[in-house]
Every structure is written in structure tokens, then in C-alpha cells.
Amino acid sequence: MSYSVMFALLLLTPLLFSLLCFACRKRGLSATCTVTVLHSLGITLLLILALWVVQTAADAGEIFAAGLWLHIDGLGGLFLAILGVIGFLTG
């Protein structure tokens, strides 16, 4: 899988799940459980994607995408791992 697709998945996953949760709010009281499940799936998937990008960056040394606009090296991978874990634990 290309690095551009990895970055796109990492950036678009929270947007997709937040839009799904927002759309479920229109359903009323029965949507509470659905929103909770969608939120849990979203933060879990985001943690998995973040750790996958970190592992790929650790294996490759550094990764670039979008014409060198997106870049993850060792320090960026460390911050991404910390943010992914903290986001999962506090989500």
C-alpha cells in the first residue's frame, strides 16, 4: 500500500466516523447505542492505523507522501504513537 493511502486513511477515518455519529443523532433515543458503538470503532481503528503508520515509518526510516508535504520520521512517529494511545484511552 502506498504511503499516500496510509496518510489518507489516517486523516479521513476521524472525519468519516464523526459524520456517521452526527448522522445517527437524527434517529433519536435509539441512536445512543449506535453512536457509542461507532465512536468505539472509530477510536480503535484510528489507534490501529496510527500504530501501523508508526511501524511502517520505523521500518522505512521515514516516509513521505503528497509530494513531500506529509512526512513521518522517528520523532513524528513517537508523537503519533503517543497521540494515538492517548486518544484511544481518553475517547
Short mmCIF file of C-alpha atoms in Angstrom, two decimals:
data_model
loop_
_atom_site.label_atom_id
_atom_site.label_comp_id
_atom_site.label_asym_id
_atom_site.label_seq_id
_atom_site.Cartn_x
_atom_site.Cartn_y
_atom_site.Cartn_z
CA MET A 1 0.00 0.00 0.00
CA SER A 2 1.32 3.43 -0.87
CA TYR A 3 2.20 5.99 1.75
CA SER A 4 -0.38 8.41 0.34
CA VAL A 5 -3.16 5.91 1.01
CA MET A 6 -1.86 5.36 4.55
CA PHE A 7 -1.92 9.09 5.28
CA ALA A 8 -5.36 9.45 3.68
CA LEU A 9 -6.75 6.66 5.86
CA LEU A 10 -5.17 8.22 8.94
CA LEU A 11 -6.63 11.64 8.19
CA LEU A 12 -10.07 10.63 6.89
CA THR A 13 -11.00 8.00 9.48
CA PRO A 14 -11.95 10.50 12.23
CA LEU A 15 -13.89 12.59 9.72
CA LEU A 16 -15.85 9.60 8.44
CA PHE A 17 -16.75 8.28 11.88
CA SER A 18 -17.71 11.72 13.20
CA LEU A 19 -20.02 12.23 10.21
CA LEU A 20 -21.59 8.82 10.83
CA CYS A 21 -22.12 9.66 14.52
CA PHE A 22 -23.62 13.02 13.58
CA ALA A 23 -25.98 11.36 11.09
CA CYS A 24 -27.11 8.86 13.74
CA ARG A 25 -28.14 11.66 16.10
CA LYS A 26 -31.14 12.34 13.88
CA ARG A 27 -32.61 8.92 14.75
CA GLY A 28 -33.50 9.86 18.32
CA LEU A 29 -33.12 7.85 21.51
CA SER A 30 -32.28 4.55 19.78
CA ALA A 31 -29.20 6.17 18.28
CA THR A 32 -27.35 6.44 21.61
CA CYS A 33 -26.12 2.86 21.47
CA THR A 34 -25.28 3.19 17.77
CA VAL A 35 -23.25 6.34 18.34
CA THR A 36 -21.39 4.68 21.22
CA VAL A 37 -20.51 1.67 19.08
CA LEU A 38 -19.46 3.86 16.14
CA HIS A 39 -17.31 6.02 18.40
CA SER A 40 -15.62 2.96 19.93
CA LEU A 41 -14.97 1.51 16.48
CA GLY A 42 -13.61 4.84 15.26
CA ILE A 43 -11.10 5.35 18.05
CA THR A 44 -10.00 1.70 17.87
CA LEU A 45 -9.48 1.89 14.11
CA LEU A 46 -7.61 5.17 14.48
CA LEU A 47 -5.29 3.63 17.09
CA ILE A 48 -4.59 0.68 14.78
CA LEU A 49 -3.92 2.98 11.82
CA ALA A 50 -1.65 5.26 13.87
CA LEU A 51 0.43 2.34 15.14
CA TRP A 52 0.56 0.88 11.63
CA VAL A 53 1.94 4.18 10.25
CA VAL A 54 4.44 4.34 13.13
CA GLN A 55 5.59 0.76 12.45
CA THR A 56 5.96 1.50 8.74
CA ALA A 57 7.93 4.67 9.48
CA ALA A 58 10.17 2.77 11.90
CA ASP A 59 10.86 0.08 9.29
CA ALA A 60 11.49 2.54 6.44
CA GLY A 61 13.32 5.18 8.47
CA GLU A 62 10.97 7.91 7.29
CA ILE A 63 8.01 8.09 4.96
CA PHE A 64 6.85 10.84 2.64
CA ALA A 65 3.58 11.39 0.81
CA ALA A 66 1.72 14.06 -1.16
CA GLY A 67 4.79 15.48 -2.85
CA LEU A 68 6.80 15.67 0.40
CA TRP A 69 4.02 17.63 2.16
CA LEU A 70 3.35 14.79 4.60
CA HIS A 71 6.34 13.37 6.45
CA ILE A 72 6.78 10.96 9.36
CA ASP A 73 10.23 10.25 10.78
CA GLY A 74 11.28 8.86 14.15
CA LEU A 75 10.16 11.87 16.20
CA GLY A 76 6.92 12.25 14.25
CA GLY A 77 6.27 8.54 14.78
CA LEU A 78 6.79 8.93 18.51
CA PHE A 79 4.30 11.80 18.69
CA LEU A 80 1.82 9.91 16.50
CA ALA A 81 2.05 6.86 18.76
CA ILE A 82 1.57 8.97 21.90
CA LEU A 83 -1.40 10.82 20.40
CA GLY A 84 -2.95 7.58 19.15
CA VAL A 85 -2.71 5.89 22.54
CA ILE A 86 -3.89 8.95 24.50
CA GLY A 87 -6.75 9.49 22.05
CA PHE A 88 -7.80 5.88 22.46
CA LEU A 89 -7.62 5.99 26.26
CA THR A 90 -9.48 9.28 26.61
CA GLY A 91 -12.00 8.67 23.80
#
